[in-house]
Amino acid sequence: MLNPRSVALVGGRSLAPSIAMLRKAGFGGDIRVVNPFQREIGGIACVPAIADLPEAPDAAFLSVNRKLTVAAVRDLAARGAGGAVCFAAGFGEMGAEGRRLQAELVAAAGDLAVAGPNSNGLLNRLDRLALWPMEDHDPAPLDRGPAIISQSGGIAYAFVRDRRGLAPAVIASTGNQVLLDVADWLAVLGEDPRVTAIGIFMEGPGDVAALAGAAEVTRRRNLPVVVLKSGRSALGAEMALTHTGALAGDDELFDALCARLGFTRVRTLPQLFETLKALGTWGDRIGGNRMAVLTASGAARALFADAAFDNGIALPPVSDEVAAALRPQLPEFAHVSNPLDHNAYYTGMDVLSMENEPALFECFRTMLQDGYDIAVMNTDGGDGPDGSPTLRAWIRAARETATPAAIVATMPDEISAQAHRLCREAGIAALQGLEDAVAAIAAAVGHGARRDGAQQDLAILPPAPDFATTRILNEEESKTLLAGAGIAFPRRRFVPAEGVPAAARQIGYPVVLKGISAAVPHKNRFGAVAVGLSDAAAVEAALAAMSVRFREADIAPDGYLVEEMVTGAAVELILGIKSSRIYGHALILGQGGVDVEAARNAVALLLPAARGAIDRVLAGLGATAGLDPATRDRVAGIAESVAAFAAANRSTLAALDLNPVIIARDGRVVAVDALVEIGG
């Protein structure tokens, strides 16, 4: 359907814009129009029915109501057509009747590739194709460029009305995705060497396993994929009773999915535009995070420094050699630094001025001699057909020093169409809006780093079962279950109240006393934990206080745990498992302790979690980054055991917490509390 030799348009007079778009796009194949009541539309003779077409079309655009759409899809499938774009709405998004019609549509399609329904269409400027319902832009052919896959027709239209110089080569509006979803489009577009990057707008991830399969295609080319997903605030509302449920809602698991598949996630439409421009220009050429910034504004210099800091971009100081070469070129009031405010005069051909292109080039070329990973010029590039002297000098300096480069306009609407064109032709990213631009550069740095990173298996465990009910195991049951998986716990005794004093003597003081009940999953909040009990009197007092709390809450405890007191804690972690009906099971690693939910310092890894991925998370997690390698290796071993346990028990495991896992100053690593939630 992407590169048809013949197309059929089905509908009424509203097809005239679609016919005009095909002609504007330069489509060279046969165009047929189906309408039983009109003799011609848009200068093309009509045939009354799909059955009357002289041949089965490779692609069709259906601009008829929803009931006629189902009939047309059935007729196209019977003719052996290649595919169809269904423009009509009113299917699965419109209640029971819409869902019934959508089911009819799927049944009618057979092997026909169907985009939609509720799809705004397909533009393929690489192959001069426009299956689109309106005519208010120019689908001029392109040799290469980024592709857009959008579940929303309105958002797809925003890309068509491009004012940011993205110049998308393909736009696919997927609509309700009854047969072709994001993963299908990603797999096909990812194979096309003319596609420089892929941007996705989605309302939900769909079939996660299929998306992972499609990501294998883009990973083989290291093709950048940038994703914007709506609904962040609405997701993650269903929290389990465990800490891991609160730490990692569905949106955090979508972050984990993007990290697993090598996708770059953005949060806003402007970020999607700018990040696509950056990655579509550079691909994986950015080899590090060392950036040079040149500007003619002292305020912008400070703003770039702040934005670089926020995004983890380094601004190395100018070397002594380059500084010595720069000083004679700059006005006497200019200071050599990075970012560099070169303080050019407005006029004058005998000084560094905004009209002195040779002097500007020499200044810019000199600055870039320090060999940066990425270089930025703060300019709008000018409005003329040849750009400003600053832009021309910058393009030449970037080319002669072989430096990946960008221009960045301080405000989001400052770069002209002419400047965008000149930058595209020169292989320079033209980015709009300082903060969004620096975030896009950071995304390009991250994508470049993935080029050289370990290639992990993209396969993900199937979604977790939809548990009708769940049950929390008490701590003793949880520890007994997990000890069989190789998890180390402190020495303990599980006894009734009367057995507590003897158990404490057997363990040896100091001890920890815990009142155990599945009805009290968070014992600290209830007051069912006492630590550092150094003698029999302290144990008796703690037992008495807990007994009162249980009695007042009308809870009969299952028993009491008397445990060895783990001392000398240097770090407290949480290791856990969260299950999701969308994303499967995920390993959660983060800062632990009683305030774990308030800290929210955690990372999720979808299962199966490879040891290398666990090691990378622990190396970057604030709580564990400073540990010596041997200790961090022991922590990774526990995390790996937890992940393996979850993978083996995915049919019944709803959630799991080890909190805290204590890393003692002597290097000992031990889990002191455990909670398992199982599905029924």
XYZ file of C-alpha atoms in Angstrom:
680
model
C 0.000 0.000 0.000
C 2.943 2.371 0.533
C 4.035 2.379 -3.115
C 1.033 1.485 -5.278
C 0.868 1.551 -9.077
C -2.891 2.137 -9.045
C -5.291 3.701 -6.552
C -9.055 3.816 -6.244
C -10.930 6.620 -4.506
C -14.402 5.737 -3.231
C -16.811 8.541 -2.327
C -18.565 11.664 -3.549
C -17.635 15.194 -4.528
C -15.564 15.448 -1.342
C -12.941 13.370 -3.194
C -11.912 16.365 -5.319
C -9.245 17.523 -2.786
C -7.880 13.965 -2.575
C -7.553 13.811 -6.358
C -5.813 17.194 -6.366
C -3.387 15.997 -3.671
C -2.459 12.937 -5.714
C -1.707 15.172 -8.667
C 0.301 17.608 -6.533
C 2.301 14.705 -5.142
C 3.188 13.680 -8.692
C 1.561 10.248 -8.493
C 2.281 8.547 -11.790
C -0.003 5.528 -11.581
C -3.647 4.994 -12.475
C -6.288 6.893 -10.501
C -9.803 5.412 -10.451
C -12.912 6.924 -8.864
C -15.897 4.892 -7.643
C -19.277 6.609 -7.347
C -22.651 5.279 -8.561
C -24.275 8.716 -8.923
C -21.602 10.933 -10.552
C -20.219 10.741 -14.090
C -16.911 12.325 -13.107
C -15.175 13.804 -10.080
C -12.068 15.962 -10.344
C -11.896 15.359 -14.076
C -11.814 11.555 -13.703
C -14.640 9.390 -15.032
C -16.412 7.400 -12.318
C -17.283 3.729 -12.281
C -20.426 2.802 -10.329
C -18.954 0.052 -8.141
C -15.681 -1.497 -7.024
C -16.625 -4.592 -9.001
C -16.575 -2.426 -12.149
C -12.932 -1.352 -11.761
C -10.787 -2.602 -14.648
C -8.287 -4.106 -12.181
C -7.848 -4.623 -8.463
C -6.259 -1.427 -7.097
C -3.057 -1.586 -5.105
C -4.503 0.929 -2.637
C -7.816 2.652 -2.008
C -9.037 5.694 -0.099
C -12.567 5.317 1.280
C -14.394 8.584 1.966
C -17.870 7.191 2.676
C -19.934 6.654 5.825
C -19.158 3.830 8.222
C -21.704 1.341 6.868
C -20.643 1.914 3.274
C -17.022 1.621 4.447
C -17.647 -1.948 5.627
C -19.243 -2.815 2.276
C -16.395 -1.195 0.337
C -13.757 -3.089 2.342
C -15.592 -6.337 1.629
C -15.709 -5.560 -2.103
C -12.028 -4.565 -2.212
C -11.037 -7.783 -0.455
C -13.104 -9.772 -2.948
C -11.273 -8.055 -5.835
C -7.875 -8.842 -4.300
C -6.912 -5.217 -3.635
C -3.736 -4.427 -1.743
C -4.979 -2.139 1.010
C -7.370 0.628 2.006
C -7.410 3.779 4.097
C -10.728 4.103 5.938
C -11.520 7.760 6.671
C -14.914 7.218 8.335
C -15.292 7.481 12.111
C -17.999 5.968 14.330
C -16.556 2.508 14.899
C -14.999 1.109 18.090
C -14.702 4.570 19.634
C -18.529 5.013 19.569
C -20.070 2.414 21.860
C -21.714 -0.951 21.277
C -23.006 -0.259 17.756
C -19.610 1.085 16.718
C -17.865 -1.990 18.132
C -20.272 -4.239 16.224
C -19.515 -2.431 12.960
C -15.793 -2.572 13.700
C -16.026 -6.342 14.122
C -17.837 -6.504 10.764
C -15.064 -4.445 9.202
C -12.389 -6.827 10.465
C -14.320 -9.827 9.177
C -14.871 -8.141 5.802
C -11.190 -7.257 5.355
C -9.800 -10.756 5.155
C -6.206 -10.330 3.920
C -6.725 -6.676 2.942
C -4.353 -4.271 4.700
C -6.584 -1.667 6.372
C -5.457 1.654 7.832
C -8.039 2.977 10.272
C -10.968 3.303 10.448
C -11.017 6.894 11.711
C -7.768 7.486 9.796
C -6.876 10.823 8.239
C -4.903 9.015 5.578
C -1.427 8.288 4.285
C 1.136 10.625 2.747
C 4.239 9.087 1.214
C 6.347 11.835 -0.342
C 9.129 9.338 -1.051
C 6.914 7.539 -3.599
C 4.656 10.440 -4.625
C 1.547 9.066 -2.942
C -1.196 11.047 -1.179
C -4.273 9.222 0.157
C -5.501 12.242 2.058
C -8.874 13.988 2.511
C -7.866 17.646 2.138
C -5.846 19.956 -0.056
C -4.215 22.801 1.824
C -0.518 22.021 1.666
C 2.109 20.967 -0.833
C 3.149 17.291 -0.712
C 6.298 17.957 -2.746
C 8.362 14.796 -3.364
C 11.363 14.080 -1.120
C 14.325 11.754 -1.521
C 14.657 11.052 2.220
C 13.397 12.246 5.573
C 11.652 11.287 8.804
C 8.417 9.290 8.981
C 5.476 9.948 11.316
C 3.118 7.283 12.687
C 0.177 8.811 14.542
C -2.840 7.224 16.179
C -4.461 10.662 16.068
C -5.567 12.157 12.778
C -5.444 15.641 14.287
C -1.848 15.197 15.391
C -0.939 13.752 11.974
C -2.416 16.890 10.439
C -0.190 19.017 12.703
C 2.816 17.407 11.051
C 1.373 18.037 7.611
C 1.004 21.714 8.533
C 4.687 21.705 9.496
C 5.999 25.153 10.457
C 9.163 23.872 12.135
C 11.044 22.651 9.078
C 10.772 18.947 9.849
C 9.797 18.053 6.252
C 8.312 14.609 7.019
C 8.679 12.131 4.169
C 5.875 9.790 5.302
C 2.838 10.445 7.510
C 0.603 7.524 8.438
C -2.577 8.162 10.431
C -3.397 4.797 12.016
C -6.775 5.654 13.562
C -8.491 2.802 15.399
C -5.823 0.316 14.307
C -8.186 -2.588 13.789
C -5.725 -4.399 11.500
C -2.585 -2.271 11.042
C -1.191 -0.859 14.274
C 1.904 1.148 15.169
C 4.074 -1.972 15.228
C 3.093 -2.909 11.654
C 3.941 0.551 10.319
C 7.170 0.663 12.327
C 8.376 -2.650 10.911
C 7.720 -1.597 7.298
C 9.017 1.967 7.529
C 12.024 0.822 9.531
C 13.226 -1.223 6.554
C 13.217 1.748 4.158
C 16.759 3.215 3.848
C 15.251 6.566 2.805
C 13.614 6.976 6.227
C 16.040 8.857 8.494
C 14.054 8.671 11.759
C 10.585 7.648 12.906
C 8.310 9.670 15.154
C 5.350 8.018 16.877
C 2.349 9.578 18.558
C 0.409 6.927 20.447
C -2.382 6.810 22.982
C -1.305 3.391 24.223
C 1.424 0.876 23.368
C -0.899 -1.732 21.858
C 0.638 -5.178 21.478
C 3.911 -4.804 23.369
C 5.352 -8.050 21.993
C 4.630 -6.911 18.416
C 6.218 -3.522 19.149
C 9.328 -5.292 20.439
C 9.427 -7.368 17.263
C 9.215 -4.246 15.110
C 11.980 -2.642 17.174
C 14.310 -5.420 16.036
C 14.009 -3.884 12.548
C 14.897 -0.361 13.656
C 17.706 -1.594 15.902
C 19.437 -3.352 13.019
C 19.830 0.062 11.361
C 20.179 1.911 14.665
C 17.339 4.002 13.244
C 16.162 6.673 15.691
C 12.614 6.223 16.995
C 11.050 9.073 18.986
C 7.810 8.454 20.901
C 5.195 10.754 22.420
C 2.439 8.982 24.367
C -0.586 10.804 25.717
C -2.388 9.921 28.956
C 0.535 10.017 31.380
C -1.575 11.498 34.157
C -4.357 8.943 33.789
C -2.142 5.869 33.941
C -0.781 4.144 37.001
C -3.976 4.735 38.983
C -4.339 1.084 39.984
C -1.814 0.666 42.756
C -1.109 -2.627 44.488
C -0.639 -2.847 48.235
C 3.095 -3.168 47.698
C 5.661 -0.388 47.517
C 6.553 -1.458 43.988
C 2.997 -0.729 42.890
C 3.332 2.828 44.155
C 6.857 3.267 42.776
C 6.160 2.103 39.222
C 2.820 2.854 37.647
C 2.107 2.034 34.035
C 3.761 5.222 32.844
C 7.059 4.263 34.472
C 6.742 0.864 32.821
C 6.263 2.592 29.462
C 9.541 4.405 30.172
C 11.094 0.991 30.786
C 9.648 -0.292 27.506
C 11.151 2.617 25.565
C 14.527 2.063 27.228
C 14.386 -1.639 26.370
C 13.527 -1.028 22.711
C 15.991 1.837 22.234
C 13.252 4.436 21.703
C 13.616 8.060 22.765
C 10.602 9.215 24.753
C 9.528 12.861 24.740
C 6.790 14.631 26.715
C 5.451 17.331 24.361
C 4.718 17.879 20.683
C 7.425 20.571 20.319
C 9.951 18.124 21.787
C 8.782 15.493 19.296
C 9.352 17.894 16.384
C 12.767 19.099 17.556
C 14.051 15.679 18.593
C 13.023 14.191 15.258
C 14.863 16.977 13.449
C 18.010 16.406 15.504
C 18.008 12.623 15.203
C 16.922 12.684 11.564
C 19.890 14.940 10.798
C 22.616 13.202 12.806
C 21.384 9.624 13.290
C 23.923 7.963 15.587
C 26.838 10.278 14.671
C 26.964 12.052 18.036
C 29.803 10.295 19.826
C 29.710 12.038 23.218
C 28.212 14.878 25.247
C 30.875 17.596 24.784
C 29.107 20.621 23.303
C 30.289 24.016 22.080
C 27.836 26.916 22.042
C 28.361 30.213 20.212
C 26.011 33.164 20.629
C 25.835 36.909 20.300
C 23.830 37.276 23.515
C 25.109 37.249 27.066
C 21.687 36.218 28.383
C 21.464 33.316 25.930
C 24.929 32.213 27.054
C 23.616 31.732 30.598
C 20.403 30.075 29.408
C 22.375 27.559 27.331
C 24.570 26.792 30.348
C 21.476 26.108 32.469
C 19.827 23.951 29.808
C 23.019 21.960 29.268
C 23.269 21.299 33.012
C 19.619 20.190 33.171
C 20.155 17.723 30.313
C 23.533 16.277 31.279
C 25.442 18.016 28.468
C 29.064 19.024 29.125
C 30.386 22.453 28.117
C 34.169 21.983 28.277
C 36.279 25.113 28.739
C 38.126 26.445 25.729
C 41.683 25.134 25.515
C 44.592 27.533 26.061
C 45.684 27.173 22.430
C 42.246 27.969 21.006
C 41.717 30.791 23.500
C 44.986 32.370 22.402
C 43.900 32.165 18.760
C 40.428 33.565 19.499
C 41.329 36.631 21.577
C 42.778 38.716 18.707
C 39.674 38.000 16.612
C 37.097 39.120 19.190
C 36.153 42.640 20.298
C 38.113 43.769 23.354
C 35.021 43.460 25.571
C 34.387 39.795 24.607
C 35.365 37.026 27.013
C 36.635 33.670 25.750
C 34.508 30.908 27.258
C 32.136 28.079 26.396
C 29.377 29.108 25.779
C 31.093 31.840 23.784
C 29.413 35.218 23.432
C 31.486 36.356 20.452
C 30.038 39.891 20.758
C 30.169 40.648 17.041
C 29.634 44.262 15.982
C 26.584 44.975 13.865
C 28.491 46.425 10.902
C 31.997 46.797 9.560
C 34.107 44.711 7.226
C 37.372 45.367 9.090
C 36.162 43.901 12.405
C 34.248 40.838 13.605
C 30.750 41.938 12.666
C 27.445 40.355 11.710
C 28.006 41.308 8.070
C 31.659 40.217 7.866
C 31.237 36.621 6.754
C 34.985 35.827 6.366
C 35.741 37.064 9.908
C 32.779 35.159 11.309
C 33.924 31.983 9.567
C 37.449 32.291 10.958
C 36.114 32.883 14.480
C 33.742 29.919 14.299
C 36.338 27.628 12.728
C 38.836 28.534 15.440
C 36.333 27.780 18.224
C 35.622 24.344 16.757
C 39.312 23.370 16.722
C 38.890 21.868 20.203
C 37.038 18.930 18.670
C 33.560 18.931 20.193
C 30.986 16.156 19.817
C 28.326 18.680 18.872
C 28.429 22.415 18.122
C 25.574 24.922 18.362
C 25.171 28.376 16.868
C 22.489 30.527 18.503
C 20.903 32.196 15.444
C 17.697 32.245 13.433
C 19.687 31.932 10.197
C 18.122 34.911 8.445
C 15.153 35.263 6.095
C 16.863 35.600 2.714
C 17.246 32.799 0.146
C 20.950 32.450 0.995
C 20.607 32.899 4.752
C 22.485 35.336 6.934
C 26.291 35.771 6.920
C 26.290 34.059 10.328
C 24.497 31.009 8.915
C 26.721 30.775 5.845
C 29.879 31.100 7.954
C 28.591 28.495 10.414
C 27.753 25.974 7.695
C 31.249 26.350 6.244
C 32.972 26.101 9.646
C 31.029 22.951 10.577
C 31.810 21.367 7.209
C 35.527 22.159 7.274
C 35.983 20.918 10.858
C 33.692 17.874 10.303
C 31.704 18.784 13.423
C 28.058 17.682 13.847
C 26.296 21.010 14.137
C 23.016 22.780 14.772
C 21.568 26.234 14.757
C 19.273 26.962 17.695
C 16.749 29.799 17.711
C 16.122 31.105 21.215
C 12.363 31.292 20.624
C 10.266 28.488 19.060
C 9.065 30.382 15.991
C 12.141 32.210 14.696
C 13.604 30.096 11.876
C 12.430 30.835 8.331
C 11.595 28.241 5.705
C 14.670 29.366 3.741
C 16.991 28.817 6.717
C 15.461 25.392 7.323
C 16.097 24.462 3.714
C 19.718 25.626 3.805
C 20.364 23.682 6.998
C 18.781 20.499 5.639
C 20.929 20.750 2.508
C 24.046 21.247 4.651
C 23.278 18.430 7.104
C 22.807 20.843 10.001
C 19.880 20.554 12.419
C 17.767 23.729 12.633
C 16.212 23.613 16.097
C 13.610 25.987 17.505
C 13.194 26.947 21.175
C 16.302 26.876 23.333
C 15.125 24.428 26.000
C 13.504 21.973 23.560
C 16.583 22.195 21.324
C 19.038 21.273 24.088
C 16.752 18.411 25.169
C 16.776 17.193 21.555
C 20.573 17.360 21.485
C 20.676 15.319 24.709
C 18.428 12.731 23.040
C 20.870 12.546 20.120
C 23.721 12.015 22.575
C 21.763 9.171 24.163
C 21.017 7.588 20.816
C 24.666 7.767 19.835
C 25.641 6.084 23.107
C 23.293 3.177 22.355
C 25.221 2.541 19.132
C 28.230 1.360 21.123
C 26.329 -0.173 24.028
C 25.596 -3.825 24.683
C 22.776 -5.094 22.462
C 20.258 -6.739 24.755
C 17.510 -9.123 23.736
C 14.391 -7.072 22.995
C 11.981 -9.928 23.778
C 9.632 -9.196 26.678
C 7.643 -11.640 28.807
C 3.947 -11.849 27.883
C 1.534 -9.613 29.793
C 0.704 -10.684 33.324
C -2.592 -12.490 33.912
C -5.621 -10.378 34.738
C -5.848 -11.523 38.342
C -9.457 -11.421 39.569
C -8.239 -11.238 43.166
C -4.890 -11.061 44.908
C -3.657 -12.130 48.316
C -0.783 -10.768 50.381
C 1.406 -13.443 51.966
C 2.620 -12.596 55.426
C 6.320 -11.948 55.925
C 7.150 -15.457 57.130
C 5.349 -17.046 54.171
C 7.054 -14.608 51.810
C 10.529 -15.251 53.194
C 10.063 -19.001 53.167
C 9.013 -18.833 49.518
C 11.870 -16.536 48.477
C 14.567 -18.347 50.463
C 14.043 -21.227 48.038
C 15.006 -18.838 45.246
C 18.357 -18.084 46.873
C 17.475 -14.798 48.626
C 19.494 -14.285 51.840
C 17.600 -13.171 54.988
C 18.711 -12.636 58.600
C 18.516 -15.573 61.026
C 14.943 -15.759 62.314
C 12.386 -17.691 64.387
C 8.632 -17.606 63.740
C 6.802 -18.261 66.994
C 3.574 -17.536 68.896
C 3.635 -14.770 71.499
C 4.672 -17.074 74.303
C 7.679 -18.297 72.327
C 9.166 -14.829 71.735
C 11.478 -14.637 74.809
C 13.091 -18.015 74.094
C 13.483 -17.224 70.399
C 15.257 -13.974 71.259
C 17.730 -15.821 73.477
C 18.369 -18.374 70.714
C 18.996 -15.687 68.075
C 21.179 -13.590 70.385
C 20.750 -9.919 71.226
C 20.211 -7.386 69.737
C 17.105 -8.621 67.906
C 14.193 -7.296 65.877
C 10.612 -8.200 66.816
C 7.831 -8.146 64.209
C 4.125 -8.823 64.590
C 3.062 -10.821 61.523
C -0.291 -10.622 59.769
C -1.237 -10.526 56.094
C -3.711 -7.812 57.128
C -0.766 -5.584 58.080
C 1.544 -5.526 55.019
C 3.322 -2.334 56.158
C 4.271 -3.114 59.732
C 6.179 0.120 60.434
C 3.074 2.209 59.832
C 1.047 -0.032 62.131
C 3.645 -0.139 64.887
C 4.354 -3.844 64.556
C 8.161 -3.552 64.332
C 10.648 -2.977 67.119
C 14.376 -2.865 66.357
C 17.545 -2.935 68.418
C 16.064 -4.884 71.344
C 19.129 -5.496 73.475
C 17.782 -7.595 76.349
C 14.837 -9.666 77.570
C 13.097 -6.689 79.208
C 13.117 -4.723 75.955
C 11.692 -7.726 74.103
C 8.886 -8.161 76.673
C 7.968 -4.464 76.512
C 7.872 -4.445 72.709
C 5.748 -7.599 72.626
C 3.268 -6.096 75.072
C 2.934 -2.881 73.057
C 2.362 -4.793 69.798
C -0.228 -7.041 71.421
C -2.203 -3.953 72.448
C -2.100 -2.539 68.905
C -3.323 -5.795 67.372
C -6.078 -6.085 69.974
C -7.258 -2.500 69.427
C -7.340 -3.107 65.643
C -9.244 -6.372 66.181
C -6.547 -8.313 64.330
C -5.288 -11.700 65.468
C -1.606 -11.902 64.457
C -0.406 -15.007 62.659
C 2.598 -15.056 64.965
C 5.791 -13.146 65.712
C 9.122 -13.050 63.932
C 12.226 -12.708 66.064
C 15.188 -11.855 63.846
C 18.858 -11.114 64.013
C 19.433 -7.336 64.055
C 21.446 -6.301 60.984
C 23.718 -3.434 62.036
C 26.054 -1.030 60.277
C 23.760 -0.193 57.348
C 25.412 1.989 54.711
C 22.675 1.860 52.059
C 19.059 0.699 52.027
C 17.500 -0.463 48.756
C 14.217 -1.796 47.505
C 14.176 -4.691 45.057
C 10.753 -5.677 43.834
C 8.463 -6.910 41.097
C 5.403 -5.208 39.633
C 3.065 -6.969 37.217
C 1.129 -5.315 34.411
C -1.573 -6.578 32.080
C 0.074 -4.444 29.377
C 3.828 -4.625 29.982
C 4.258 -7.956 31.767
C 6.437 -8.154 34.890
C 9.073 -5.588 35.771
C 11.993 -5.574 38.183
C 12.059 -2.432 40.355
C 15.350 -1.218 41.839
C 15.577 1.887 43.971
C 16.232 3.643 47.226
C 14.616 1.704 50.068
C 13.495 2.213 53.643
C 10.294 3.321 55.332
C 10.012 6.461 53.161
C 10.525 4.643 49.856
C 7.309 5.923 48.254
C 8.110 9.528 49.163
C 11.607 9.230 47.685
C 10.356 7.661 44.388
C 13.971 7.104 43.390
C 13.563 3.890 41.430
C 14.144 2.365 37.994
C 12.084 -0.343 36.282
C 13.421 -3.084 33.992
C 10.950 -5.200 32.053
C 11.491 -8.941 32.333
C 13.465 -10.853 31.385
C 16.123 -8.579 32.880
C 19.646 -9.407 31.706
C 22.506 -9.166 34.191
C 24.172 -6.467 32.113
C 21.041 -4.299 32.253
C 20.851 -4.755 36.039
C 24.511 -3.791 36.366
C 23.955 -0.606 34.335
C 20.989 0.432 36.487
C 22.900 -0.111 39.725
C 25.884 1.821 38.374
C 23.636 4.790 37.632
C 21.335 4.631 40.673
C 22.229 7.289 43.208
C 21.999 4.932 46.174
C 24.381 2.342 44.694
C 26.608 4.271 42.286
C 29.303 4.750 44.932
C 29.515 1.132 46.063
C 32.654 -0.836 45.391
C 32.349 -3.268 42.454
C 32.306 -6.407 44.600
C 29.439 -5.151 46.787
C 27.459 -3.916 43.795
C 27.967 -7.325 42.211
C 26.372 -8.969 45.276
C 23.393 -6.619 45.009
C 23.072 -7.435 41.306
C 23.083 -11.132 42.174
C 20.072 -10.691 44.484
C 18.283 -8.619 41.836
C 18.968 -11.309 39.247
C 17.542 -13.960 41.589
C 14.401 -11.884 42.147
C 13.951 -11.460 38.383
C 14.420 -15.184 37.785
C 11.902 -16.017 40.529
C 9.355 -13.660 38.955
C 9.872 -15.089 35.471
C 9.386 -18.632 36.780
C 6.242 -17.699 38.737
C 4.676 -15.130 36.400
C 1.355 -17.009 36.246
C 0.693 -16.352 39.952
C 2.974 -13.479 41.020
C 1.239 -10.082 41.249
C 3.942 -8.164 43.142
C 6.965 -8.575 45.374
C 8.927 -6.322 47.723
C 12.282 -6.773 49.386
C 12.444 -3.587 51.433
C 14.863 -2.780 52.739
C 17.772 -4.691 51.331
C 20.542 -3.541 53.644
C 24.076 -3.049 52.375
C 26.242 -3.002 55.470
C 29.482 -1.083 55.765
C 31.367 -4.396 55.855
C 29.914 -5.290 52.395
C 27.283 -7.727 53.629
C 24.037 -7.602 51.584
C 20.872 -8.969 53.205
C 17.125 -8.503 52.690
C 15.466 -7.806 56.044
C 11.814 -7.596 54.986
C 9.799 -9.353 52.290
C 6.272 -9.157 50.969
C 4.759 -11.232 48.171
C 1.370 -10.637 46.559
C -0.086 -13.543 44.594
C -2.998 -13.644 42.185
C -5.983 -15.878 42.643
